[in-house]
Short mmCIF file of C-alpha atoms in Angstrom, two decimals:
data_model
loop_
_atom_site.label_atom_id
_atom_site.label_comp_id
_atom_site.label_asym_id
_atom_site.label_seq_id
_atom_site.Cartn_x
_atom_site.Cartn_y
_atom_site.Cartn_z
CA UNK A 2 -8.18 91.53 122.63
CA UNK A 3 -4.76 91.85 121.03
CA UNK A 4 -2.21 89.48 122.56
CA UNK A 5 1.44 90.51 122.70
CA UNK A 6 3.66 88.32 120.51
CA UNK A 7 5.69 87.01 123.46
CA UNK A 8 2.51 86.02 125.35
CA UNK A 9 1.23 83.77 122.56
CA UNK A 10 1.45 80.00 123.09
CA UNK A 11 3.99 77.52 121.81
CA UNK A 12 2.62 74.97 119.36
CA UNK A 13 3.71 71.38 119.80
CA UNK A 14 2.81 68.13 118.09
CA UNK A 15 3.51 64.41 118.11
CA UNK A 16 1.99 61.24 116.72
CA UNK A 17 0.39 60.57 120.11
CA UNK A 18 1.35 60.78 123.77
CA UNK A 19 5.13 60.64 123.35
CA UNK A 20 5.47 64.38 122.84
CA UNK A 21 4.02 64.87 126.30
CA UNK A 22 7.55 64.17 127.56
CA UNK A 23 8.62 67.34 125.73
CA UNK A 24 5.61 69.26 127.07
CA UNK A 25 6.53 68.11 130.57
CA UNK A 26 10.07 69.46 130.24
CA UNK A 27 8.81 72.76 128.82
CA UNK A 28 6.39 73.13 131.75
CA UNK A 29 9.21 72.48 134.20
CA UNK A 30 11.96 74.53 132.55
CA UNK A 31 10.02 77.39 130.91
CA UNK A 32 7.08 77.76 133.33
CA UNK A 33 5.83 81.08 131.92
CA UNK A 34 5.00 79.62 128.52
CA UNK A 35 1.57 78.61 127.27
CA UNK A 36 1.27 75.44 125.19
CA UNK A 37 -1.07 74.24 122.45
CA UNK A 38 -0.41 70.51 121.94
CA UNK A 39 -1.74 68.26 119.18
CA UNK A 40 -1.48 64.47 119.48
CA UNK A 41 -2.27 62.63 116.25
CA UNK A 42 -3.73 59.67 118.11
CA UNK A 43 -5.87 58.52 115.17
CA UNK A 44 -2.79 57.92 113.00
CA UNK A 45 -0.19 56.75 115.53
CA UNK A 46 2.44 55.35 115.10
CA UNK A 47 4.37 57.41 112.56
CA UNK A 48 7.51 55.28 112.65
CA UNK A 49 6.64 52.83 109.87
CA UNK A 50 5.05 55.33 107.50
CA UNK A 51 6.65 56.86 104.40
CA UNK A 52 8.30 60.26 104.28
CA UNK A 53 5.54 61.60 102.00
CA UNK A 54 2.87 60.51 104.47
CA UNK A 55 4.69 62.01 107.47
CA UNK A 56 5.20 65.26 105.56
CA UNK A 57 1.49 65.42 104.67
CA UNK A 58 0.39 64.72 108.26
CA UNK A 59 2.85 67.26 109.63
CA UNK A 60 1.73 69.97 107.22
CA UNK A 61 -1.89 69.45 108.27
CA UNK A 62 -1.03 69.75 111.95
CA UNK A 63 1.19 72.79 111.43
CA UNK A 64 -1.70 74.53 109.62
CA UNK A 65 -3.94 73.76 112.58
CA UNK A 66 -1.39 75.13 115.05
CA UNK A 67 -0.95 78.27 112.98
CA UNK A 68 -4.68 78.88 113.32
CA UNK A 69 -4.22 78.74 117.10
CA UNK A 70 -1.92 81.78 116.71
CA UNK A 71 1.19 80.13 118.13
CA UNK A 72 4.52 82.00 118.22
CA UNK A 73 6.76 78.96 117.67
CA UNK A 74 6.34 75.27 116.87
CA UNK A 75 8.11 72.30 118.43
CA UNK A 76 8.03 69.10 116.40
CA UNK A 77 7.91 66.85 119.46
CA UNK A 78 8.32 63.72 117.36
CA UNK A 79 11.61 62.28 116.14
CA UNK A 80 10.12 60.77 112.98
CA UNK A 81 8.44 64.03 111.95
CA UNK A 82 11.62 65.93 112.88
CA UNK A 83 13.58 63.66 110.56
CA UNK A 84 11.16 63.64 107.62
CA UNK A 85 9.26 66.95 107.70
CA UNK A 86 10.93 69.65 109.80
CA UNK A 87 13.41 71.10 107.31
CA UNK A 88 10.91 71.30 104.46
CA UNK A 89 8.07 72.82 106.48
CA UNK A 90 10.44 75.29 108.12
CA UNK A 91 10.89 76.94 104.71
CA UNK A 92 7.13 77.24 104.26
CA UNK A 93 6.16 79.17 107.40
CA UNK A 94 7.24 82.43 108.96
CA UNK A 95 7.41 81.39 112.62
CA UNK A 96 10.38 79.64 114.29
CA UNK A 97 10.28 75.86 114.34
CA UNK A 98 12.52 73.34 116.09
CA UNK A 99 12.67 69.57 116.37
CA UNK A 100 13.99 67.06 118.86
CA UNK A 101 16.82 65.42 116.88
CA UNK A 102 19.52 68.10 116.85
CA UNK A 103 19.39 68.90 120.63
CA UNK A 104 19.75 65.20 121.47
CA UNK A 105 22.63 64.71 119.04
CA UNK A 106 24.46 67.73 120.43
CA UNK A 107 24.37 66.62 124.07
CA UNK A 108 25.33 63.03 123.12
CA UNK A 109 28.51 64.36 121.55
CA UNK A 110 29.25 66.31 124.71
CA UNK A 111 28.86 63.39 127.13
CA UNK A 112 30.38 60.45 125.23
CA UNK A 113 33.86 59.42 126.32
CA UNK A 114 34.63 56.64 123.83
CA UNK A 115 32.82 58.14 120.79
CA UNK A 116 30.50 55.13 120.54
CA UNK A 117 26.93 56.42 120.58
CA UNK A 118 23.81 54.28 120.33
CA UNK A 119 20.51 55.59 119.01
CA UNK A 120 17.17 53.86 119.44
CA UNK A 121 14.08 55.07 117.61
CA UNK A 122 11.34 54.17 115.18
CA UNK A 123 12.13 52.57 111.85
CA UNK A 124 11.61 55.91 110.15
CA UNK A 125 13.98 57.80 112.43
CA UNK A 126 16.73 55.19 112.23
CA UNK A 127 16.46 54.74 108.46
CA UNK A 128 16.59 58.52 107.91
CA UNK A 129 20.14 58.58 109.30
CA UNK A 130 19.53 62.07 110.66
CA UNK A 131 21.00 61.41 114.10
CA UNK A 132 24.13 60.00 112.47
CA UNK A 133 24.37 63.03 110.20
CA UNK A 134 24.07 65.54 113.05
CA UNK A 135 26.44 63.62 115.32
CA UNK A 136 29.11 63.28 112.61
CA UNK A 137 28.82 66.99 111.80
CA UNK A 138 29.72 67.72 115.42
CA UNK A 139 32.17 64.87 115.97
CA UNK A 140 33.51 63.20 112.80
CA UNK A 141 35.22 60.54 114.93
CA UNK A 142 31.97 59.31 116.48
CA UNK A 143 30.65 55.87 115.69
CA UNK A 144 26.85 55.77 115.67
CA UNK A 145 25.00 52.49 116.14
CA UNK A 146 21.28 52.71 115.43
CA UNK A 147 18.56 50.27 116.43
CA UNK A 148 14.89 50.46 115.49
CA UNK A 149 12.54 49.53 118.35
CA UNK A 150 9.12 49.63 116.64
CA UNK A 151 7.11 47.97 119.41
CA UNK A 152 8.10 50.50 122.07
CA UNK A 153 5.60 53.10 120.83
CA UNK A 154 2.47 50.91 120.96
CA UNK A 155 3.58 49.54 124.34
CA UNK A 156 3.78 53.09 125.69
CA UNK A 157 0.49 54.06 124.05
CA UNK A 158 -1.12 51.10 125.84
CA UNK A 159 0.42 52.27 129.14
CA UNK A 160 2.39 49.02 129.48
CA UNK A 161 5.42 50.87 130.83
CA UNK A 162 6.65 48.16 133.22
CA UNK A 163 4.83 45.15 131.82
CA UNK A 164 6.88 41.93 131.48
CA UNK A 165 6.29 42.07 127.73
CA UNK A 166 7.96 45.50 127.64
CA UNK A 167 10.93 44.23 129.63
CA UNK A 168 11.27 41.27 127.26
CA UNK A 169 11.16 43.49 124.17
CA UNK A 170 13.69 45.90 125.68
CA UNK A 171 16.04 43.00 126.32
CA UNK A 172 15.69 41.77 122.74
CA UNK A 173 16.16 45.20 121.21
CA UNK A 174 19.03 46.42 123.37
CA UNK A 175 21.22 43.38 123.99
CA UNK A 176 23.02 43.89 120.67
CA UNK A 177 23.77 47.53 121.49
CA UNK A 178 25.39 46.52 124.78
CA UNK A 179 27.75 44.27 122.84
CA UNK A 180 28.80 47.27 120.67
CA UNK A 181 30.50 48.93 123.68
CA UNK A 182 28.38 52.09 123.54
CA UNK A 183 28.78 54.50 126.45
CA UNK A 184 25.93 56.81 125.42
CA UNK A 185 22.40 55.98 124.27
CA UNK A 186 20.02 58.51 122.73
CA UNK A 187 16.35 57.82 123.45
CA UNK A 188 15.49 58.81 119.89
CA UNK A 189 11.71 58.79 120.18
CA UNK A 190 9.74 61.01 122.53
CA UNK A 191 7.85 57.97 123.82
CA UNK A 192 11.05 56.33 125.04
CA UNK A 193 11.79 58.47 128.13
CA UNK A 194 8.66 56.89 129.61
CA UNK A 195 10.53 53.56 129.39
CA UNK A 196 13.68 54.99 130.93
CA UNK A 197 13.72 52.71 133.99
CA UNK A 198 13.30 49.58 131.85
CA UNK A 199 15.97 50.71 129.38
CA UNK A 200 18.32 51.58 132.25
CA UNK A 201 17.85 48.11 133.72
CA UNK A 202 18.80 46.48 130.42
CA UNK A 203 21.79 48.63 129.35
CA UNK A 204 23.25 49.14 132.83
CA UNK A 205 24.56 52.09 134.80
CA UNK A 206 27.68 52.63 132.70
CA UNK A 207 25.69 53.90 129.69
CA UNK A 208 24.59 57.53 129.76
CA UNK A 209 20.99 57.92 128.62
CA UNK A 210 20.27 61.07 126.62
CA UNK A 211 16.71 62.39 126.81
CA UNK A 212 16.12 64.69 123.79
CA UNK A 213 12.89 65.95 125.39
CA UNK A 214 14.85 67.76 128.11
CA UNK A 215 17.46 69.05 125.66
CA UNK A 216 14.70 70.32 123.36
CA UNK A 217 13.14 72.33 126.19
CA UNK A 218 16.53 73.93 126.83
CA UNK A 219 16.99 74.72 123.14
CA UNK A 220 13.48 76.17 122.96
CA UNK A 221 14.21 78.45 125.90
CA UNK A 222 17.31 79.80 124.16
CA UNK A 223 15.42 80.26 120.89
CA UNK A 224 12.63 82.24 122.52
CA UNK A 225 15.10 84.47 124.35
CA UNK A 226 17.14 85.10 121.19
CA UNK A 227 14.02 86.03 119.20
CA UNK A 228 12.56 88.21 121.97
CA UNK A 229 9.61 85.82 122.25
CA UNK A 230 10.05 84.63 125.86
CA UNK A 231 7.03 85.34 128.05
CA UNK A 232 8.23 87.25 131.10
CA UNK A 233 4.85 87.26 132.85
CA UNK A 234 3.98 84.47 135.26
CA UNK A 235 0.90 82.48 134.28
CA UNK A 236 -2.11 83.42 136.38
CA UNK A 237 -3.73 80.89 138.71
CA UNK A 238 -7.09 81.33 137.01
CA UNK A 239 -5.79 80.94 133.46
CA UNK A 240 -5.86 77.80 131.31
CA UNK A 241 -2.38 77.96 129.78
CA UNK A 242 -2.28 74.42 128.40
CA UNK A 243 -4.60 73.32 125.61
CA UNK A 244 -4.61 69.79 124.25
CA UNK A 245 -6.07 68.55 120.99
CA UNK A 246 -6.14 65.04 119.54
CA UNK A 247 -7.40 63.34 116.41
CA UNK A 248 -8.98 60.46 118.40
CA UNK A 249 -9.42 58.92 121.87
CA UNK A 250 -9.55 62.19 123.81
CA UNK A 251 -10.50 60.65 127.16
CA UNK A 252 -7.72 58.05 127.19
CA UNK A 253 -5.22 60.71 126.08
CA UNK A 254 -6.24 62.99 128.96
CA UNK A 255 -6.03 60.13 131.47
CA UNK A 256 -2.54 59.21 130.27
CA UNK A 257 -1.41 62.84 130.25
CA UNK A 258 -2.43 63.22 133.87
CA UNK A 259 -0.12 60.36 134.86
CA UNK A 260 3.01 62.09 133.56
CA UNK A 261 2.45 65.85 133.45
CA UNK A 262 3.09 68.12 136.47
CA UNK A 263 -0.37 69.70 136.12
CA UNK A 264 -3.89 68.30 135.88
CA UNK A 265 -5.33 68.38 132.37
CA UNK A 266 -9.03 69.22 132.43
CA UNK A 267 -9.84 68.05 128.94
CA UNK A 268 -8.52 67.19 125.51
CA UNK A 269 -10.49 68.31 122.48
CA UNK A 270 -10.98 65.94 119.57
CA UNK A 271 -10.46 67.43 116.11
CA UNK A 272 -12.47 65.35 113.68
CA UNK A 273 -11.17 66.83 110.43
CA UNK A 274 -7.42 67.28 110.76
CA UNK A 275 -7.05 66.03 107.17
CA UNK A 276 -8.85 69.15 105.96
CA UNK A 277 -6.07 71.45 107.17
CA UNK A 278 -4.25 71.78 103.89
CA UNK A 279 -2.56 74.73 102.20
CA UNK A 280 -5.61 76.92 102.58
CA UNK A 281 -6.30 75.87 106.18
CA UNK A 282 -9.51 74.48 107.61
CA UNK A 283 -12.05 75.07 110.29
CA UNK A 284 -12.61 73.18 113.50
#
């Protein structure tokens, strides 16, 4: 059966479960869209890996998503958005967006004192991409970055409100509070799951920017501009959301069902994601 271009799914990927925060916002804000999600759970976290490694991983996953006949791809990972998005975008013929630019844009809109904090993985912070995008929009902005490498494994272990997580948040964020920031970008898709802990540490006067939500809004605009928005409501008997992982399928599904607005029936493990190179691979 031939599927109309606008009825094809959106491809989405992350190093693990963090990108589910983007999937959640897409489900809520663009409810007619199907999703094919890949979580690279065998190789998480991405934050401390080199650019060459992130680019190689991302290319493999993009090839896999292309074989699922997706109409657009969302890089639901800040590290991969920083290190791989622009290069891969030139290599494929379907639209592709990341999570960095939407978050930077809204931060510039909401800041009042032009002092913007960014927390993320080591890779995201060292790339300087948030600073670059923010300064392009607002040359007067001061951007203070802070790597929070332990946040990702704490989220992956579902330790969202554990005392250890609270302690690490206090250690990571106390210095940012002293920098008089009034806006803080949660620059890793895992971090919105720690929103309540982060809010407790930085206080009510700091506006928290969730790039996952802003990415869903940007994706909606992109699909409408390209004539790719699905105008048909998803049927009750359809299975519009497909999830794939490179490891730990059962624990991924269990975690997904704690944060997504729908029940996920299963997650399929792909054993050979490394084989999806230039010429593609088979599942």
